[in-house]
Short mmCIF file of C-alpha atoms in Angstrom, two decimals:
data_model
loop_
_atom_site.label_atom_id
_atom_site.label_comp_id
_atom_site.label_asym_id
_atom_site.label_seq_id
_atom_site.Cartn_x
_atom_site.Cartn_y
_atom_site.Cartn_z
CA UNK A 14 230.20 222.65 7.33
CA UNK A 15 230.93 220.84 10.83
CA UNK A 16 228.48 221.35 13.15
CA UNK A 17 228.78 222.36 17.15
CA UNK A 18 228.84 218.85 19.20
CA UNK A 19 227.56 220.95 21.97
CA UNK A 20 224.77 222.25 19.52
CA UNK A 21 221.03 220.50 20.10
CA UNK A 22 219.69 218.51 17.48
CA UNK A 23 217.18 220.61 15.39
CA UNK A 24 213.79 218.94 15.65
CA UNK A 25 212.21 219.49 12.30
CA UNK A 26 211.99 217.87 8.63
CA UNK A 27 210.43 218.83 5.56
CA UNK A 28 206.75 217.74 5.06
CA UNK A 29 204.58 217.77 2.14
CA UNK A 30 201.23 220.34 2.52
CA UNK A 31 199.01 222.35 1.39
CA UNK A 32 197.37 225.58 1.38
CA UNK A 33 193.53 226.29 2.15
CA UNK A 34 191.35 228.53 0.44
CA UNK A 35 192.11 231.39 3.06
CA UNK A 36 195.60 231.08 2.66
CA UNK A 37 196.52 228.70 5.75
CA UNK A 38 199.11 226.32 5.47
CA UNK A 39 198.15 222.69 6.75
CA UNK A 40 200.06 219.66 6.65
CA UNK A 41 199.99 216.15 8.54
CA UNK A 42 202.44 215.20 11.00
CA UNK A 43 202.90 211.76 12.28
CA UNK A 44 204.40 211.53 15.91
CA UNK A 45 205.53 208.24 17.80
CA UNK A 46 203.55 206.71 21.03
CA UNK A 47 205.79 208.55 23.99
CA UNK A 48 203.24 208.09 25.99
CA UNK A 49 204.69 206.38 29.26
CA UNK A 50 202.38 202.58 30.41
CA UNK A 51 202.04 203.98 34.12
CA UNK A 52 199.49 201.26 34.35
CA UNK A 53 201.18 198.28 32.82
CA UNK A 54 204.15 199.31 35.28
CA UNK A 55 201.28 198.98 38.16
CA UNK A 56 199.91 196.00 37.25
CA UNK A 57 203.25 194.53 37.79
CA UNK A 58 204.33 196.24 40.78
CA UNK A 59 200.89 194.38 42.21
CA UNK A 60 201.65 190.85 40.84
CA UNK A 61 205.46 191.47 42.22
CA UNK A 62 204.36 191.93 45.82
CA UNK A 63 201.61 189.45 45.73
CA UNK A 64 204.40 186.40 44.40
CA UNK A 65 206.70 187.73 47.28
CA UNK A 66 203.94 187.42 49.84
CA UNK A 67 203.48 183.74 48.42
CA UNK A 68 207.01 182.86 48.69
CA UNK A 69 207.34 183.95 52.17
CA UNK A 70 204.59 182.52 53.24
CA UNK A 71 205.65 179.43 51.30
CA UNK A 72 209.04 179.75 52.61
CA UNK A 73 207.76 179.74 56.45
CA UNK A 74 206.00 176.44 55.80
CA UNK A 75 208.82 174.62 54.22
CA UNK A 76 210.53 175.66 57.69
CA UNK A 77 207.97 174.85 59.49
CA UNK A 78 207.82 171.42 58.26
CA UNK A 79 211.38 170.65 58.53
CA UNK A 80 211.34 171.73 62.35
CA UNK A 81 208.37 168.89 62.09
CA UNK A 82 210.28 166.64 60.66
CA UNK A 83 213.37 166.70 62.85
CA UNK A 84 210.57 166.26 65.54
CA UNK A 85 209.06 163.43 63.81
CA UNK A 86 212.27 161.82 63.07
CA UNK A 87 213.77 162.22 66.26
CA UNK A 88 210.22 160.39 67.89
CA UNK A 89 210.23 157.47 65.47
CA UNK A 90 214.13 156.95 66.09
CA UNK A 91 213.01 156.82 70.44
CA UNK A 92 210.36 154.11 69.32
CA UNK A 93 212.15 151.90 67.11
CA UNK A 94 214.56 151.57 70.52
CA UNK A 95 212.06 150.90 72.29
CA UNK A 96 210.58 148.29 70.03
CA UNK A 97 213.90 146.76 69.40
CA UNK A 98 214.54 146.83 73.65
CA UNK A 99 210.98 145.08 73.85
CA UNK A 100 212.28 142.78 71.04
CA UNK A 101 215.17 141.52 72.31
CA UNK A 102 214.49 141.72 75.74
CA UNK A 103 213.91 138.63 78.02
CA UNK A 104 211.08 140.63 80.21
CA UNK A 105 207.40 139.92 79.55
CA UNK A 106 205.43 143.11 78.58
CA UNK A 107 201.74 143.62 79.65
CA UNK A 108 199.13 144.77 77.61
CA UNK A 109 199.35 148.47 78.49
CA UNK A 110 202.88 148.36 77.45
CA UNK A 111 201.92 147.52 73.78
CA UNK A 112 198.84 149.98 73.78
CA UNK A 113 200.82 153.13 74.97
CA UNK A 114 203.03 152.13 72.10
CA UNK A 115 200.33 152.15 69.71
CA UNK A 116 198.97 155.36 71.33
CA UNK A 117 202.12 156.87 70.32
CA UNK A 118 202.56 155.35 66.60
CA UNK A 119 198.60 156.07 66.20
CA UNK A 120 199.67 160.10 66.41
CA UNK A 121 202.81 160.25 65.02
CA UNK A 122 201.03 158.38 61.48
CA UNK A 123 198.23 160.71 62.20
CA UNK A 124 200.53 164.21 62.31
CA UNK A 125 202.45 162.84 59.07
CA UNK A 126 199.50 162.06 57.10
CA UNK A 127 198.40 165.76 57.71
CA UNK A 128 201.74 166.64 56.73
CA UNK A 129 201.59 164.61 53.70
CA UNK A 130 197.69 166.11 52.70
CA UNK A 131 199.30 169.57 53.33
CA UNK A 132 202.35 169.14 50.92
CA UNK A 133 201.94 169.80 47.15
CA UNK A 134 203.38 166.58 45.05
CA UNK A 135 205.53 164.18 46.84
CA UNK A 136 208.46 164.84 49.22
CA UNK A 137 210.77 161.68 49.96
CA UNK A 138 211.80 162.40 53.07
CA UNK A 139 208.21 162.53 54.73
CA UNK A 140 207.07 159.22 52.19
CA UNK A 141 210.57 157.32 54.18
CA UNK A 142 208.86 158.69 57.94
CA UNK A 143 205.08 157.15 56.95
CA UNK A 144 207.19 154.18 55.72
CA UNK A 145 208.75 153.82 59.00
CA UNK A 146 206.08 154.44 61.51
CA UNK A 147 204.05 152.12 58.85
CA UNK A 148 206.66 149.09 59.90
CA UNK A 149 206.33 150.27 63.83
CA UNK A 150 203.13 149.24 63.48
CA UNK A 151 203.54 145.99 61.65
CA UNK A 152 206.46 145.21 64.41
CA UNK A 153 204.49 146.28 67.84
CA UNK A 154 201.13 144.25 66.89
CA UNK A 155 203.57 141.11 66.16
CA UNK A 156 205.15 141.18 69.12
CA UNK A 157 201.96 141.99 71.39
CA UNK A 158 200.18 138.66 69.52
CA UNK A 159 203.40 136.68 70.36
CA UNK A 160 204.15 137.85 73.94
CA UNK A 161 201.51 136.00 76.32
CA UNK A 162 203.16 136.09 79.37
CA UNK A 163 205.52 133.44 78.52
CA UNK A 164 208.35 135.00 75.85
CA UNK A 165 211.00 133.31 77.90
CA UNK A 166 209.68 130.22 76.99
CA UNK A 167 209.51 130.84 73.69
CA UNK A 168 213.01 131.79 73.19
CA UNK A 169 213.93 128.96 74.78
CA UNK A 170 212.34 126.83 72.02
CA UNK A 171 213.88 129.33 69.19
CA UNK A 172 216.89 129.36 70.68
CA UNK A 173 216.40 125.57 70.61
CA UNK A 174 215.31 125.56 67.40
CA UNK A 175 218.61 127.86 65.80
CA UNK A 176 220.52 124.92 67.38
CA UNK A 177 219.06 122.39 65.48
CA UNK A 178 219.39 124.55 61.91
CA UNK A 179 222.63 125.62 62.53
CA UNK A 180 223.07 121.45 63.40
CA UNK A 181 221.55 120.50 60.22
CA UNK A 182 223.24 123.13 58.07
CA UNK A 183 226.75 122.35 59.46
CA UNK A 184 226.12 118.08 58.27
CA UNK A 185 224.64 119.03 54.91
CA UNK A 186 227.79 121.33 54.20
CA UNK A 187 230.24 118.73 55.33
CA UNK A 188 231.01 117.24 51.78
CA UNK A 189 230.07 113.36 51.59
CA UNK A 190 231.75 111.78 48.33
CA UNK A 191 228.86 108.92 46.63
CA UNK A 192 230.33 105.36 46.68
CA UNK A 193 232.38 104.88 43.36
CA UNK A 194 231.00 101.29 41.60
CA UNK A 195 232.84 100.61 38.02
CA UNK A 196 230.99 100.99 35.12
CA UNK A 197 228.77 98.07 34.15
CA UNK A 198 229.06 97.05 37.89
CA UNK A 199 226.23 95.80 39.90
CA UNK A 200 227.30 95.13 43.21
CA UNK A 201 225.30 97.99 44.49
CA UNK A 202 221.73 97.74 46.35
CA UNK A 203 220.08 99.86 43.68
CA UNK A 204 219.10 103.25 42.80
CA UNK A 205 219.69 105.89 45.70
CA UNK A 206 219.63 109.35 43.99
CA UNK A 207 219.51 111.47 40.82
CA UNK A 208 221.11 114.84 40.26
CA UNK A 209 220.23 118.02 39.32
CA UNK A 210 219.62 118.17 35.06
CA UNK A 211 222.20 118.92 32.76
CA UNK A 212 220.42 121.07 30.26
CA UNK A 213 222.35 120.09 27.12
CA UNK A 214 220.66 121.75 24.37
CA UNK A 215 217.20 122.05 22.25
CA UNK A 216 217.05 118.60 19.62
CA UNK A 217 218.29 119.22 16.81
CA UNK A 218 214.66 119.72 14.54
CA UNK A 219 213.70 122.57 17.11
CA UNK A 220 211.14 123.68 19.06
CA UNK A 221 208.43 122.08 17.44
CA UNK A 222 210.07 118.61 17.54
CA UNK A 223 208.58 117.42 21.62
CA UNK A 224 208.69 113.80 21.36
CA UNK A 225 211.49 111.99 20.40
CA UNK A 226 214.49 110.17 22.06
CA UNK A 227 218.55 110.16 22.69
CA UNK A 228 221.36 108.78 24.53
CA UNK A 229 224.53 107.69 24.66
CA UNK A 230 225.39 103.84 23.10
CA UNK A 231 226.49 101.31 25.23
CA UNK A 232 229.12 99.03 23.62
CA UNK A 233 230.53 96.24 26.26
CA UNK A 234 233.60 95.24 24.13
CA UNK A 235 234.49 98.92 24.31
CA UNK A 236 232.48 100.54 26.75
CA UNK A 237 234.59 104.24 26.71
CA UNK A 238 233.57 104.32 22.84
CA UNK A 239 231.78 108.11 22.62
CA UNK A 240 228.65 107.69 20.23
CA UNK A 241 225.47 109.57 20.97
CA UNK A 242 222.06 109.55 19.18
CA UNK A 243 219.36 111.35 18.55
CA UNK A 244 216.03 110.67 17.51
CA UNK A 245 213.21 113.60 17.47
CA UNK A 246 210.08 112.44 16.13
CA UNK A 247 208.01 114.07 13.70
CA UNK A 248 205.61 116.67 14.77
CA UNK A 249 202.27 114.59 14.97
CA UNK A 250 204.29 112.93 18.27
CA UNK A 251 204.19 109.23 16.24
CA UNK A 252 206.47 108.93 12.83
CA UNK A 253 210.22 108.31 13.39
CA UNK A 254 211.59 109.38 10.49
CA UNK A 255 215.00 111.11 11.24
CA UNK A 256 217.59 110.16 13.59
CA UNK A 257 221.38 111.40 14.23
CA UNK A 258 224.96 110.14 15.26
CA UNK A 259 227.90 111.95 16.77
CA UNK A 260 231.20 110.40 17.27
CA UNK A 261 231.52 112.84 20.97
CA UNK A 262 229.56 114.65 23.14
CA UNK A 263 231.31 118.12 22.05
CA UNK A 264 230.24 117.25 18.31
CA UNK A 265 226.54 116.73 19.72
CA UNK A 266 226.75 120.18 21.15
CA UNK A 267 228.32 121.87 18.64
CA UNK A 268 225.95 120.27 15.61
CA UNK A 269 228.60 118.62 14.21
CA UNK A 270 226.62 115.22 13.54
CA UNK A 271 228.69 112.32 11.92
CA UNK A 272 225.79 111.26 9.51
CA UNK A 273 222.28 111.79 9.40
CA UNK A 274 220.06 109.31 8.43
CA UNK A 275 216.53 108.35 7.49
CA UNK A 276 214.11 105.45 7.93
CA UNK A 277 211.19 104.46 6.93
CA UNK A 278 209.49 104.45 9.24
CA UNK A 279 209.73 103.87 13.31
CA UNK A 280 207.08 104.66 15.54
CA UNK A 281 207.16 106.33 19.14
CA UNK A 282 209.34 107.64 21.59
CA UNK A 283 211.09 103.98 22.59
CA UNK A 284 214.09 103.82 20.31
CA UNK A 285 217.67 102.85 21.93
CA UNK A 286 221.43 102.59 20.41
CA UNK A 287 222.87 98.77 21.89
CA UNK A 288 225.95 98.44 20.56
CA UNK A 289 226.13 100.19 17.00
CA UNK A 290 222.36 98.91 16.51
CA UNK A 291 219.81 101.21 16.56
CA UNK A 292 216.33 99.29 18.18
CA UNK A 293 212.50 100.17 17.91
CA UNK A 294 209.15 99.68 17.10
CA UNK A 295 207.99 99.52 13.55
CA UNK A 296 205.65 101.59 12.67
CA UNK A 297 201.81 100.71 12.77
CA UNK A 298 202.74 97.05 13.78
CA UNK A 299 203.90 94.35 16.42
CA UNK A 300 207.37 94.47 14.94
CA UNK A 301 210.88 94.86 16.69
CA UNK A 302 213.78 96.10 14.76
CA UNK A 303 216.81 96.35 14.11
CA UNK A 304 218.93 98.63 12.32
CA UNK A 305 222.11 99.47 11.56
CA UNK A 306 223.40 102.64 11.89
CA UNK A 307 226.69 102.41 10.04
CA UNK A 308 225.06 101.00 6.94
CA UNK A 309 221.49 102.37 7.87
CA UNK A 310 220.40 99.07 7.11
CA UNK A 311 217.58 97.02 8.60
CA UNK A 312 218.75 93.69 9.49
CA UNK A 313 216.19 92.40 11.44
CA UNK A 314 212.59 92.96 12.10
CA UNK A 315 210.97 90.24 14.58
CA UNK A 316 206.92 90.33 15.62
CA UNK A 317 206.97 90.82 19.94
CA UNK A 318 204.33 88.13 21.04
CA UNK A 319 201.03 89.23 22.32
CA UNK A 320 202.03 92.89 22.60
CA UNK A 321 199.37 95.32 22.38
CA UNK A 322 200.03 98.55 20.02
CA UNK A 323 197.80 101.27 18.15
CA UNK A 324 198.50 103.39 21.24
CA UNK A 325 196.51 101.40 23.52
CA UNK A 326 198.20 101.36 26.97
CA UNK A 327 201.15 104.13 25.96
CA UNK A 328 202.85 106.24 28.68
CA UNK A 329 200.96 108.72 30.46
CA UNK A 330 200.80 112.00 28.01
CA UNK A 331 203.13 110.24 25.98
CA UNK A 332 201.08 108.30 22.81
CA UNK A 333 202.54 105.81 20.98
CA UNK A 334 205.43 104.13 23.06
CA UNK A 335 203.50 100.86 23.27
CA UNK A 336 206.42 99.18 22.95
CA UNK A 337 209.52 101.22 24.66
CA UNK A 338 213.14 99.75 24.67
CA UNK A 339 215.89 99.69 27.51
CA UNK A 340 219.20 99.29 28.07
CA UNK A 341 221.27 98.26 31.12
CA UNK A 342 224.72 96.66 32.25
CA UNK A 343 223.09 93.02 31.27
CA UNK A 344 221.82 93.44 27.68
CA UNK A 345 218.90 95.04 26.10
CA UNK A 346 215.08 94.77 27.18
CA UNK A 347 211.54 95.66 25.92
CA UNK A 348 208.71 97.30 27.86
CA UNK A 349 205.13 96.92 27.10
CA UNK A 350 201.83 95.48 27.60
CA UNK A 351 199.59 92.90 26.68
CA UNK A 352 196.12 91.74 26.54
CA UNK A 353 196.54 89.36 29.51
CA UNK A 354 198.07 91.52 31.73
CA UNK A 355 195.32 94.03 31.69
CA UNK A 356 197.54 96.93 30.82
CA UNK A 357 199.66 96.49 33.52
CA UNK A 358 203.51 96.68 32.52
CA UNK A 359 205.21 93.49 30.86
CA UNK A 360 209.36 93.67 31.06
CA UNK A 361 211.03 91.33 28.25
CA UNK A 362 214.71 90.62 28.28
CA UNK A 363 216.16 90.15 24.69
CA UNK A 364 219.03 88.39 22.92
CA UNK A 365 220.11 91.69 20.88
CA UNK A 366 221.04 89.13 17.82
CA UNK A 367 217.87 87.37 17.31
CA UNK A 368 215.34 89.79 18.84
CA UNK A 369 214.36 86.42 20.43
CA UNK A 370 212.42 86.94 24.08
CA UNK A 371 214.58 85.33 26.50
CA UNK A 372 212.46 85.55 30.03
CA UNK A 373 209.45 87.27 31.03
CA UNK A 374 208.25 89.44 34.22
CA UNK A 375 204.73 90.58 34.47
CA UNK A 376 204.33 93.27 37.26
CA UNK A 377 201.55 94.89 39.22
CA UNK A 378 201.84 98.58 37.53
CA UNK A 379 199.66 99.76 35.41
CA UNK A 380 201.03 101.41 32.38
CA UNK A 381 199.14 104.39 31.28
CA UNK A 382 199.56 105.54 35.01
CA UNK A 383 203.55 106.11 34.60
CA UNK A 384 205.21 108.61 32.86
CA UNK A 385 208.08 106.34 31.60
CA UNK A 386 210.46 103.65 32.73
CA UNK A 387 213.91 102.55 32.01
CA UNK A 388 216.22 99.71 33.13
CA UNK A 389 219.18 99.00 35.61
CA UNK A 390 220.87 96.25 36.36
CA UNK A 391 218.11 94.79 36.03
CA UNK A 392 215.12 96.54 37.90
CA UNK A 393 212.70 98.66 35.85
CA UNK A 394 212.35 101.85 37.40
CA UNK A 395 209.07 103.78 36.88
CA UNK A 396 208.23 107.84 36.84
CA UNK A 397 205.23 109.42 37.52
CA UNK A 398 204.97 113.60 37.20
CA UNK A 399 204.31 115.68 40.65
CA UNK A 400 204.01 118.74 38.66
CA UNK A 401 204.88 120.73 35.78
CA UNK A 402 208.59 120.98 37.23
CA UNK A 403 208.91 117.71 39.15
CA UNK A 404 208.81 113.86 38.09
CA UNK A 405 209.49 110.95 40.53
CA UNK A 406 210.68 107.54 40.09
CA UNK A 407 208.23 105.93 42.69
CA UNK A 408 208.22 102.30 41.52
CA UNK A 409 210.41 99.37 41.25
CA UNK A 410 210.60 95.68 40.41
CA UNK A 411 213.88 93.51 40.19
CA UNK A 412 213.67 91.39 37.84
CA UNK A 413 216.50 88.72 39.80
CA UNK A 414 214.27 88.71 42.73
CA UNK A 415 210.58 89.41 41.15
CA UNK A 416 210.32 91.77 44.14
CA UNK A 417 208.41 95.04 43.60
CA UNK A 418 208.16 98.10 45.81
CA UNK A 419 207.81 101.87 46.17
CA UNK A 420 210.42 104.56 46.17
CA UNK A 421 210.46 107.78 46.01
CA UNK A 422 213.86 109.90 43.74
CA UNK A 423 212.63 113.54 42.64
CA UNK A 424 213.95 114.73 39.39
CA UNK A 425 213.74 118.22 38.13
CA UNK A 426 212.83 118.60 34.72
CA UNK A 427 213.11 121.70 32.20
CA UNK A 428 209.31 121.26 30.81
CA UNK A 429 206.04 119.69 31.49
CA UNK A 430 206.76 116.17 30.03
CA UNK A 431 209.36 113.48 29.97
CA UNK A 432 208.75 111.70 26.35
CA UNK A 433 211.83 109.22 27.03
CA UNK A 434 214.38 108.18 30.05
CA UNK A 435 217.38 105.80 28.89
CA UNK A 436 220.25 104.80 31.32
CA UNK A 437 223.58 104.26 30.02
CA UNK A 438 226.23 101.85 31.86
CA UNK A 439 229.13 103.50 30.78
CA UNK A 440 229.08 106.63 32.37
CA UNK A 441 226.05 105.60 34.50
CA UNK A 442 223.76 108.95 33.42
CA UNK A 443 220.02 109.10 32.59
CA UNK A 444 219.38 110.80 29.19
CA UNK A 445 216.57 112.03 29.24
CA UNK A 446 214.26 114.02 25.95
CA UNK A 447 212.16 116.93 27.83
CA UNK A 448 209.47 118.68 25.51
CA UNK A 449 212.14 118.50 22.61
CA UNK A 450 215.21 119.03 25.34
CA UNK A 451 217.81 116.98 26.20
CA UNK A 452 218.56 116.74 29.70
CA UNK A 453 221.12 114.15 31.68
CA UNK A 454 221.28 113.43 35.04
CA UNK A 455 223.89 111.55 37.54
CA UNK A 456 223.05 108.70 38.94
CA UNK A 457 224.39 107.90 42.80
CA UNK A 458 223.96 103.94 43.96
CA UNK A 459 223.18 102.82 47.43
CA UNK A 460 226.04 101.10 48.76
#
């Protein structure tokens, strides 16, 4: 049967019951909650009305404070041309002129830090106007110490004094190109300048590897022959054990060594490459050799007279360079110090074939007070650290003349201590072995 769609819904089921013992029929009937939350719908017709009071409220403030701020703004933006009038004006201000300024940058910092207490978390706009009126400040009690009646006179003298930058500026950018002397030339009046390092590269041991030596060799029958060295001593800073050749400077950076080879042993930081011949100071002795780097061969080992060793009058922070070979455009050289000389630094020219001492110089300098020291054309030139990123060469004796003197040629340095300096002729460079680095420098002559 179809019902009537127009027909209500009958509102009854069939329920289990029971009957009492006077007949009546009872039965349980279980009938949903229809009972309507009037005061759940209250509660949040209350917490409604109370938000929307909040958020007008709220909402008046936030206009409020941007009137405040347009004010504000518009206040700092008069001062700062007033400042700026007062700064680049000619006229002397009096004292009242600064102190109504400060009158006025005293309340506008005042009125923004009450906005700023009165503000929940932080608005940019109002931190950018404290910022401002912060610098005012900063600005107006600057220019009230400096004006004194006489700011004319004062930018006369910086006016004066732009002049004289823009002067010196304008001659140091002009380029000047060094005098050019040949390799292995001497006609120059000495050292003038060094340049900034070239920071080749960490030795080839690493890190741990600070003391130690390198450079390029110096071969007058064939100067423009490329053939570099490198020594790094072992890590107690005394055994030379290890040293390497390349055949270029691009091998030397790249690792690519041409042989590796071992000794037995050396001792210190002095070492230098003379013409194929690898020269230094035998360990725990007096001795002088000489070694051969193509056959790694010792072909001569000759006692230096009256040297002192055993680390006795070494470079400053350097130990054991007692005795501390040099090259130059006339031959090779040995620097040290004996007994007799108190310490003070002894200079030795050589004959590279018999490790025979030729002549003599004894100076005035005192060893363990410099750094290191290296040859050219024949004047030792001594350093001396200014800090832990400065040395200077600050002393000099010639050698031709016996003359010695103070200079003073800064040289930037990577680390705290220069183990080694060694000039080559060739391409007329310092190499230099920084706390395990190897740095080279440019060398400029006085003409």
């Amino acid at each position: 049967m179809i019902g009537d769609p127009h027909t209500p819904p009958e509102l009854f089921t069939n329920v289990s019951g029971s009957v009492d013992d006077k007949g009546t029929c009872q039965c349980s009937v279980y009938l949903p909650d229809t009972t309507f939350p009037v005061q759940k719908a209250e509660r949040l017709e209350i917490i409604a009305a109370t938000l929307l009071e909040k958020f007008e409220l709220e909402l008046s403030q936030v206009r409020q404070y941007s009137k405040m701020i347009e004010v504000y703004q518009q206040q700092i933006l008069n001062l700062t041309i007033r400042v700026q009038h007062m700064e680049e004006s000619s006229i002397s201000y009096t004292e009242l002129d600064f102190q109504l300024l400060k009158v006025e940058i005293s309340d506008l910092k005042r009125l923004v830090t009450q906005l700023k207490s009165s503000l929940v978390g932080s608005n940019v706009v109002v931190e950018q106007i404290y910022l401002e009126i912060t610098n005012l400040t900063i600005l107006v009690n600057e220019l009230e110490s400096l004006d004194k009646n006489n700011v004319l006179a004062i930018r006369r003298q910086i006016v004066s004094l732009q002049n004289r930058l823009k002067e010196c500026e304008e001659s140091r950018n002009k380029t000047t190109v060094p005098p050019y002397f040949p390799p292995g030339s001497c006609t120059h009046r000495g050292l003038l300048n060094v340049s900034q390092p070239y920071i080749v590269k960490l030795n080839w041991r690493g890190f741990s590897y600070r003391y130690g030596s390198w450079g390029r060799d110096y071969s007058p029958s064939n100067p423009e022959n490329e053939v570099y060295w490198v020594a790094p001593l072992n890590t107690d800073g005394r055994y030379l054990e290890y040293y390497r050749i390349y055949s270029s400077f691009d091998n030397l950076l790249l690792f690519r060594p041409m042989y590796e080879r071992r000794i037995t042993y050396g001792e210190g930081s002095g070492a230098a490459l003379y013409n194929n011949f690898l020269y230094y100071h035998a360990y725990n002795s007096r001795h002088m050799v000489k070694h051969d780097i193509k056959t790694n061969n010792v072909v001569l080992r000759k006692d230096l007279p009256d040297a002192v060793t055993g680390n006795r009058f070494s470079y400053a922070g350097v130990s054991w360079q007692d005795i501390d070979f040099a090259v130059d455009e006339s031959g090779l050289w040995v620097i040290y110090s004996t007994e007799n000389s108190m310490g003070n630094i002894v200079i030795s020219k050589l004959n590279e074939t018999t490790l025979d001492v030729i002549n003599t110089w004894q100076t005035r300098q005192y060893k363990p007070s410099v750094s290191n020291a290296f040859m050219l054309c024949g004047v030792l030139y001594a350093t001396r650290p200014m800090n832990t990123r400065k040395e200077e060469i600050f002393y000099m004796y010639d050698t031709s003349t016996g003359q010695e003197g103070r200079i003073s040629v800064v040289m930037d340095k990577k680390l705290d201590t220069i183990q080694s300096v060694d000039y080559n002729p060739t391409d007329q460079k310092l190499y230099v072995y920084n706390d395990g680095y190897l740095l080279r420098y440019d060398v400029t002559f006085q003409s």
